[in-house]
CSV table of C-alpha atoms and ligand atoms in Angstrom, one decimal:
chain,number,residue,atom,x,y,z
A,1,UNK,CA,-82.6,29.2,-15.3
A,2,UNK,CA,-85.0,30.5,-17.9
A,3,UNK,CA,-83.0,34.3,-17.9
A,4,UNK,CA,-79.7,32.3,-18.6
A,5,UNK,CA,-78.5,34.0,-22.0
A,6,UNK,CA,-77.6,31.2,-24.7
A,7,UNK,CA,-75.1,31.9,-27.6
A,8,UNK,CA,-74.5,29.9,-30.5
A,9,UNK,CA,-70.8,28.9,-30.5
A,10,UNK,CA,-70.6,27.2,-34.2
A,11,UNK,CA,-73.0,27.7,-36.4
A,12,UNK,CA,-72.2,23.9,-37.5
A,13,UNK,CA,-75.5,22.5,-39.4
A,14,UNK,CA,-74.6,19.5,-38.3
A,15,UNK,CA,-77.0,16.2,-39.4
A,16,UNK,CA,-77.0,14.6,-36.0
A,17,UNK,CA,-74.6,16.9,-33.6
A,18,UNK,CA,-73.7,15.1,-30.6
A,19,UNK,CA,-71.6,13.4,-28.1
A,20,UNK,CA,-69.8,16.5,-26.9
A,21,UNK,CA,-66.6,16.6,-25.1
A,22,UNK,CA,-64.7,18.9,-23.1
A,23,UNK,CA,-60.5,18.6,-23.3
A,24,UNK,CA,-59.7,20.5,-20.8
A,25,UNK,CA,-56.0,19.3,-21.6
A,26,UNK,CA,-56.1,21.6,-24.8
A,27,UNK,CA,-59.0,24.0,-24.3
A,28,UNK,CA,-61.1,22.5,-27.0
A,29,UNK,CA,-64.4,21.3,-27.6
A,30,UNK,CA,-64.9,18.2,-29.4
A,31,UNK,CA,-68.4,16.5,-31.4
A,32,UNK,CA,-69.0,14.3,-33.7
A,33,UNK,CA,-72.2,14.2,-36.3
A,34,UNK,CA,-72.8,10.8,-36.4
A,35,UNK,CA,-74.4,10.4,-39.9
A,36,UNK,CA,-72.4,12.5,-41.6
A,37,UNK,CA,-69.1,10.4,-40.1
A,38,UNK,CA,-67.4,13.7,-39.1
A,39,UNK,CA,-65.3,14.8,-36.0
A,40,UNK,CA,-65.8,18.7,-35.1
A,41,UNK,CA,-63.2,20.6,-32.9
A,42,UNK,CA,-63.6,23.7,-31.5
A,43,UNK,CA,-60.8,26.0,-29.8
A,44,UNK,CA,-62.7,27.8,-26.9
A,45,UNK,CA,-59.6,29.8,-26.7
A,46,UNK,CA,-58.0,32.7,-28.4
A,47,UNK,CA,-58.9,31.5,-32.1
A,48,UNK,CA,-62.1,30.3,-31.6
A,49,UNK,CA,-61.4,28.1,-35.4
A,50,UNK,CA,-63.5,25.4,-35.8
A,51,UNK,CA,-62.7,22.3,-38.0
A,52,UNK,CA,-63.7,19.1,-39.2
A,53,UNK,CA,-62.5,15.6,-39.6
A,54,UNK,CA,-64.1,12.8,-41.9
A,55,UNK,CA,-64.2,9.9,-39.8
A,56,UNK,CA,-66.7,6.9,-40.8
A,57,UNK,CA,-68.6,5.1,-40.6
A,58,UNK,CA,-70.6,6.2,-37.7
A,59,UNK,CA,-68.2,7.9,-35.3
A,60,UNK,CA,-70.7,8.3,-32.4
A,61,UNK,CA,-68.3,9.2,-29.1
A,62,UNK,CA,-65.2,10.2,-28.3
A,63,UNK,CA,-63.3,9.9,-24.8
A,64,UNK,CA,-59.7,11.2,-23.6
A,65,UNK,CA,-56.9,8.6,-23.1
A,66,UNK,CA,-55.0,8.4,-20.6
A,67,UNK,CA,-51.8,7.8,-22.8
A,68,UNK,CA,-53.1,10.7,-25.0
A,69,UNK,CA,-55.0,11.0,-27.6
A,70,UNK,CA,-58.5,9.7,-27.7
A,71,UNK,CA,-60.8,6.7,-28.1
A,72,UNK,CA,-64.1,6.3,-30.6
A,73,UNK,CA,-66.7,4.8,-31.3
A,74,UNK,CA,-67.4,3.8,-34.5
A,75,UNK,CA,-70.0,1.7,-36.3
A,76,UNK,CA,-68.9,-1.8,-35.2
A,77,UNK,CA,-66.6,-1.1,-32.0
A,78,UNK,CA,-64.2,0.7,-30.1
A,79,UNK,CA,-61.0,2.7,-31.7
A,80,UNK,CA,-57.7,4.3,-30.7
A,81,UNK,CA,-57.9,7.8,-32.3
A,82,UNK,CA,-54.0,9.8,-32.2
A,83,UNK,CA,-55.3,13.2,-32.7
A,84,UNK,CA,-51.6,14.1,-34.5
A,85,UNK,CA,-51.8,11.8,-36.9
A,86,UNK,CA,-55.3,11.4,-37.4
A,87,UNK,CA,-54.6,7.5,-37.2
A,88,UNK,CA,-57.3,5.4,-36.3
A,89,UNK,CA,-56.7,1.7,-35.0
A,90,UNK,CA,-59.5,-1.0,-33.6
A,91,UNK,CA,-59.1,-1.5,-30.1
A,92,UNK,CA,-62.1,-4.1,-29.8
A,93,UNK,CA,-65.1,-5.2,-32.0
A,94,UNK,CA,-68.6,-5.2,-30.2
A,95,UNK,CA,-71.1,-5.8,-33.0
A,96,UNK,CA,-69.1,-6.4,-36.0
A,97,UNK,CA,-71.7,-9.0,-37.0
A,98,UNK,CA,-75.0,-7.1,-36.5
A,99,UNK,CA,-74.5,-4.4,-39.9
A,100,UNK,CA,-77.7,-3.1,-39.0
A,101,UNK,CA,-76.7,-1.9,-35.6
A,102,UNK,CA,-74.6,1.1,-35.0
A,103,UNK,CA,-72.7,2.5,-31.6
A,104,UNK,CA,-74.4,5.6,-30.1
A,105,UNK,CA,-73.8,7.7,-26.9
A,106,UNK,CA,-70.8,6.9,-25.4
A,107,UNK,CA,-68.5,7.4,-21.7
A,108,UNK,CA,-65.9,6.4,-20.2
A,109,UNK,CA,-66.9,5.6,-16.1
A,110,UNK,CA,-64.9,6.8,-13.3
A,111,UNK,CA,-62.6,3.6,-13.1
A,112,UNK,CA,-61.7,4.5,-16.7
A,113,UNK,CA,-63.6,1.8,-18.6
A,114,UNK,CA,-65.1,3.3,-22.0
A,115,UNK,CA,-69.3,1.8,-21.7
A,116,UNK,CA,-71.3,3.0,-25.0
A,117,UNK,CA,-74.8,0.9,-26.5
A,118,UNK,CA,-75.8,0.5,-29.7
A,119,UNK,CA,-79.1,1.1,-31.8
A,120,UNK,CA,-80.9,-0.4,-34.8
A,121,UNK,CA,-80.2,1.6,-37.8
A,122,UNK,CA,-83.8,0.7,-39.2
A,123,UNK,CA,-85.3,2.2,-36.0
A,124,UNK,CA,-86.0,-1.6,-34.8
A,125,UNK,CA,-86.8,-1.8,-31.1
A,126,UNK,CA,-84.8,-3.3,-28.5
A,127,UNK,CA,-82.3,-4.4,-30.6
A,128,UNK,CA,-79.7,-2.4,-29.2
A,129,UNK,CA,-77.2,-3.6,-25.9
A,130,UNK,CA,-74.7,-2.0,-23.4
A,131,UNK,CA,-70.9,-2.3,-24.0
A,132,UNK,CA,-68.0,-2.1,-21.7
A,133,UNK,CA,-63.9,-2.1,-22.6
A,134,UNK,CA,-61.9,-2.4,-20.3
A,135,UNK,CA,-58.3,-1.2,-20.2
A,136,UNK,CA,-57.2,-4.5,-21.2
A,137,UNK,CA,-59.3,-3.9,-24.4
A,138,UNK,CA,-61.7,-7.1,-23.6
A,139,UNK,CA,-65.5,-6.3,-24.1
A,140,UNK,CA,-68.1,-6.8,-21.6
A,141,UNK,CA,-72.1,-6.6,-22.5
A,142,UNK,CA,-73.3,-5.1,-19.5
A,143,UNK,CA,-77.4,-4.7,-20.9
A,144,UNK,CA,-79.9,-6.1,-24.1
A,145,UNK,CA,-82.8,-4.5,-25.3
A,146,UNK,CA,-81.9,-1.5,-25.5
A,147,UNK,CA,-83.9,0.6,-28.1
A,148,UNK,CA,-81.3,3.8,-28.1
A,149,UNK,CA,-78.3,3.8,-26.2
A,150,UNK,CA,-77.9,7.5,-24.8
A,151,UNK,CA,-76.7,9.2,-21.3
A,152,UNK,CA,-74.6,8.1,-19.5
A,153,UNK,CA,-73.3,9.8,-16.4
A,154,UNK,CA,-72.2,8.4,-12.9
A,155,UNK,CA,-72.0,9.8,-9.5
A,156,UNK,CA,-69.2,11.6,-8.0
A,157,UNK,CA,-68.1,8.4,-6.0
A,158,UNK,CA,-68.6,6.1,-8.4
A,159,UNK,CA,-71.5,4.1,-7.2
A,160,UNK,CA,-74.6,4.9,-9.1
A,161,UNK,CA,-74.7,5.3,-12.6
A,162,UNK,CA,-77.1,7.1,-14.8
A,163,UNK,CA,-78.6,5.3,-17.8
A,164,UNK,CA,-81.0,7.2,-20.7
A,165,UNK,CA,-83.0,4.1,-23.2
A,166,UNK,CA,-84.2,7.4,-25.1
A,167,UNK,CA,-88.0,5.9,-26.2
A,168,UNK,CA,-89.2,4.8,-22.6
A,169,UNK,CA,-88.5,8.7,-21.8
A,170,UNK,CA,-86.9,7.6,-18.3
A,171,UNK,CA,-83.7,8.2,-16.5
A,172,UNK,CA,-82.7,4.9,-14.8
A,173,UNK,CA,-80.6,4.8,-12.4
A,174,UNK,CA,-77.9,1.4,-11.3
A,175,UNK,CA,-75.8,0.9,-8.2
A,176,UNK,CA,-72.6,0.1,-10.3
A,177,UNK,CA,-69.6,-1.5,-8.8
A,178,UNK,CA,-66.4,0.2,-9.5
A,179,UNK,CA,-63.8,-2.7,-9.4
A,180,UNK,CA,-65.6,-4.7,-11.5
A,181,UNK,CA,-67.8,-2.9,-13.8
A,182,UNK,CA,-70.5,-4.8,-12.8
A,183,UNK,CA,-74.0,-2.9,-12.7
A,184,UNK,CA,-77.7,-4.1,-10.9
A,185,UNK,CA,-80.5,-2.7,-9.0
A,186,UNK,CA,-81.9,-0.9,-12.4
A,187,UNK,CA,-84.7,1.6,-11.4
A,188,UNK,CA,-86.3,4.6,-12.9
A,189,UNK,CA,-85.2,8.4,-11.0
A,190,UNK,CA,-87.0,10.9,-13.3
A,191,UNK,CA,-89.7,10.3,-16.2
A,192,UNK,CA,-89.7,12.6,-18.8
A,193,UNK,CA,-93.3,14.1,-19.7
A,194,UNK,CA,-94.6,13.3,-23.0
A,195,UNK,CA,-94.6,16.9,-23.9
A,196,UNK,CA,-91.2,17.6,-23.7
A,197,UNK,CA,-89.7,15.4,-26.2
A,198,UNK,CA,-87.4,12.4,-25.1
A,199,UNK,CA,-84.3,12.1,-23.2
A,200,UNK,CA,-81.6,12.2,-25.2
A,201,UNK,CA,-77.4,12.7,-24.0
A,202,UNK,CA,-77.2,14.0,-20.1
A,203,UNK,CA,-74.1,15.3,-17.8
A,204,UNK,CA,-74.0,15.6,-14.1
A,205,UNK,CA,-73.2,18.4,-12.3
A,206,UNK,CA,-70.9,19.1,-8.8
A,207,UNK,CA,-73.8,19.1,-7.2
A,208,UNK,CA,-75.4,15.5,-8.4
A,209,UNK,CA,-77.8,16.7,-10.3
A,210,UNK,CA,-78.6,15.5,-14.1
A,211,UNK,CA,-78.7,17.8,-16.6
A,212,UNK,CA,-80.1,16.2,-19.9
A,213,UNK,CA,-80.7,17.1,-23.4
A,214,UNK,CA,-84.5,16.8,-25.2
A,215,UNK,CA,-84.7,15.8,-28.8
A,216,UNK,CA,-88.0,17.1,-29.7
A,217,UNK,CA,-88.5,19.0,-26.6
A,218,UNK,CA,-86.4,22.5,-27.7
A,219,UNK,CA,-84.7,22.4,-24.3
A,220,UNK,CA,-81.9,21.3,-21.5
A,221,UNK,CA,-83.3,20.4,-18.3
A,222,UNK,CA,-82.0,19.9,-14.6
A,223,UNK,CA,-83.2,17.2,-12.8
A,224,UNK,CA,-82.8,16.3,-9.1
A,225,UNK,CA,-82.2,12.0,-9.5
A,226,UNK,CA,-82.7,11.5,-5.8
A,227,UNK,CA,-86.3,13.3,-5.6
A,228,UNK,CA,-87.5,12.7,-9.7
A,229,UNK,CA,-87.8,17.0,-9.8
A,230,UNK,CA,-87.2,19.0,-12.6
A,231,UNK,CA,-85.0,22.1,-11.0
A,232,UNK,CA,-85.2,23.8,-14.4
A,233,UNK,CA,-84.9,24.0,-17.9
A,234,UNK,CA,-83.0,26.1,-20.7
A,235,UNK,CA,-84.8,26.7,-23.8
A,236,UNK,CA,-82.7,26.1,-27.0
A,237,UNK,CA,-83.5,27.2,-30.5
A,238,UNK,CA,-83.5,24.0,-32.3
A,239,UNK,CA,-85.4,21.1,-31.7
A,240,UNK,CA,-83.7,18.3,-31.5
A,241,UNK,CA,-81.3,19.2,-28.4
A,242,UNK,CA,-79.0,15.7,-28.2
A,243,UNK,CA,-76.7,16.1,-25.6
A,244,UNK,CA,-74.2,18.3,-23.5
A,245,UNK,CA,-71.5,18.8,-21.5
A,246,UNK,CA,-69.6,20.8,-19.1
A,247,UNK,CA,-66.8,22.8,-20.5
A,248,UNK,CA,-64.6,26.0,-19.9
A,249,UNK,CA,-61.1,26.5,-18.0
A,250,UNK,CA,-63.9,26.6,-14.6
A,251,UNK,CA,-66.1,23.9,-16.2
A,252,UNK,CA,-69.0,26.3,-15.7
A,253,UNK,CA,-70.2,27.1,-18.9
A,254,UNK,CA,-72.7,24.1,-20.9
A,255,UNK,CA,-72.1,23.3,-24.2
A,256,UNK,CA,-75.0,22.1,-26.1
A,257,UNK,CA,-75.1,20.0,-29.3
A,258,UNK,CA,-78.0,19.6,-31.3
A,259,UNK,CA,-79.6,18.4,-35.0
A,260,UNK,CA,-81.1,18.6,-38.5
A,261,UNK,CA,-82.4,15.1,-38.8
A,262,UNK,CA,-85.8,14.7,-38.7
A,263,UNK,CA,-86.9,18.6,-39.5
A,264,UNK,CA,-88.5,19.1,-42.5
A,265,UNK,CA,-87.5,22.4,-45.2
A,266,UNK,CA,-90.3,24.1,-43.4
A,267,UNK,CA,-89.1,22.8,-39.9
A,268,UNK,CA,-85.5,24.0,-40.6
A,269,UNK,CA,-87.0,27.4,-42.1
A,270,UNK,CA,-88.5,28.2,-38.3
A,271,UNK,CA,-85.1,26.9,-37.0
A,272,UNK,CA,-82.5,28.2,-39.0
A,273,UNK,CA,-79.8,27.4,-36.0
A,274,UNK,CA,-80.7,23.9,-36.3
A,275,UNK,CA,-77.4,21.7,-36.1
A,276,UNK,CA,-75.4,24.0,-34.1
A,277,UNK,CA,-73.4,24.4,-31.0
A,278,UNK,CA,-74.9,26.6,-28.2
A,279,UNK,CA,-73.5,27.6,-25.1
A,280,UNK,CA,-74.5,28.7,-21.8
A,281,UNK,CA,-73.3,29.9,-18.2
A,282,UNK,CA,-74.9,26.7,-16.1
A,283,UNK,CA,-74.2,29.0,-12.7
A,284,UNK,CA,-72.8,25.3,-11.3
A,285,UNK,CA,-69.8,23.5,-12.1
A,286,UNK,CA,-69.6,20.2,-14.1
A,287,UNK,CA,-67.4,17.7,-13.4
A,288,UNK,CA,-64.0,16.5,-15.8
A,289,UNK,CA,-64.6,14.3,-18.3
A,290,UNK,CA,-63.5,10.6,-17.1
A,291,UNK,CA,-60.8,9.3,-19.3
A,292,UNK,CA,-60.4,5.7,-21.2
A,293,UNK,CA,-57.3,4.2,-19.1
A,294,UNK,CA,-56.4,1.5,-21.6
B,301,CA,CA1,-77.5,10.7,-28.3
């Protein structure tokens, strides 16, 4: 995995580059940088443009509908996006009443529930939870104590899903139940060593295995979540790799966001791609992007 040849697709300097998704409806690649409030699209296509939406405060996920369009995260809860319009209306509060909190990584599962946690804005511990809209638009808190709400990813039949808590460096794993939403049996599948930065946003390939994102650690990594192995990494050059995702009309090629926050001037001097978009042949296909059915 270490020969694969990565490209930077969009040169975006984004603050905090994340969360992206493929649309394989339209051949675009979606991200959001959370602290700057912004909504990046990417045509893969023909044009290869690239633009930018402001969308605050906090937009931290995005997820196809089912109806069209998409839904977000933003600070406080879960929005309807109509990516014509640009209109954005509130599908469901979470943490309205906790302004120091804001939503994070978010996913839709395989039933078509949209789950994404929060975090402390002040960097608090375990102040963070696990959310779950259904397609009636109720809310369900699925976990507490969660420090920073990051990667999720579930199995190709639905019953396990794949959790990231980004400062305790694991990947747990759940047995989740797909009628109800309900999730138990938490346990640890692969610990992340101390000197390659911490888990950040993960996919899963056809295969089952995890493929996650290191903020701090300069790299992507494959991980085999029945056995706890690392298969094998991609180095990236920045930093603070946050997440990626399978995209491409075969779903073969990884996209890769990543960040400025954090780096100092002399940091971002040795890093000049820092905030951008990468991409790479993963030599394995991903799996479609599960979409919000409410
Ligand atoms: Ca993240």
């Amino acid at each position: 995995m270490q020969d694969k040849m990565v490209t930077l697709v969009c040169d975006a300097w984004s603050t905090l580059g994340e969360g992206p998704l493929w649309d394989n409806r339209t051949g675009h690649l979606y991200w959001v940088d959370i602290l700057e409030g912004t909504l990046h699209f990417y045509d893969a296509g023909n044009s290869g443009s690239h633009n930018a939406l402001s969308i605050k405060p906090f937009i931290s996920s995005i997820v196809p509908r089912h109806n069209g369009g998409f839904a977000l995260t933003l600070q406080d809860g879960f929005y309807a996006f109509d990516s014509s319009t640009h209109q954005i209306s509130l599908l469901a509060e979470a943490e309205a009443h906790l302004t120091d909190n804001r939503f994070n990584d978010g996913k839709c599962d395989p039933a078509g529930r949209y789950l994404a946690g929060t975090m402390s804005l002040s960097n608090q511990p375990s102040r963070g939870a696990l959310y779950q809209l259904d397609s009636n638009h109720t809310v369900k808190h699925l976990l507490s104590e969660v420090s920073i709400s990051n990667g999720l990813a579930w199995t190709s039949d639905g019953e396990t899903m794949y959790y990231i808590d980004t400062p305790t460096r694991q990947i747990t794993a759940f047995d989740y139940d797909l009628a109800t939403g309900d999730v138990q049996n938490r346990r640890t599948v692969v610990q992340i060593p101390e000197d390659q930065g911490y888990p950040d946003g993960m996919s899963i390939d056809s295969e089952g295995m995890i493929w996650v994102a290191h903020w701090g650690g300069w790299q992507v990594s494959r991980w085999d979540p029945n056995t706890g192995k690392k298969l094998g990494s991609i180095p990236i050059p920045a930093s603070q790799v946050t997440s990626c995702t399978f995209g491409g009309p075969n779903l073969d090629q990884l996209y890769i966001t990543t960040a400025r926050a954090g780096l100092s001037d002399e940091d971002l001097t040795k890093q000049p791609l820092a905030g951008g978009v990468f991409q790479v042949s993963a030599g394995v296909n991903g799996v479609p992007a599960n979409v919000f059915r409410g």
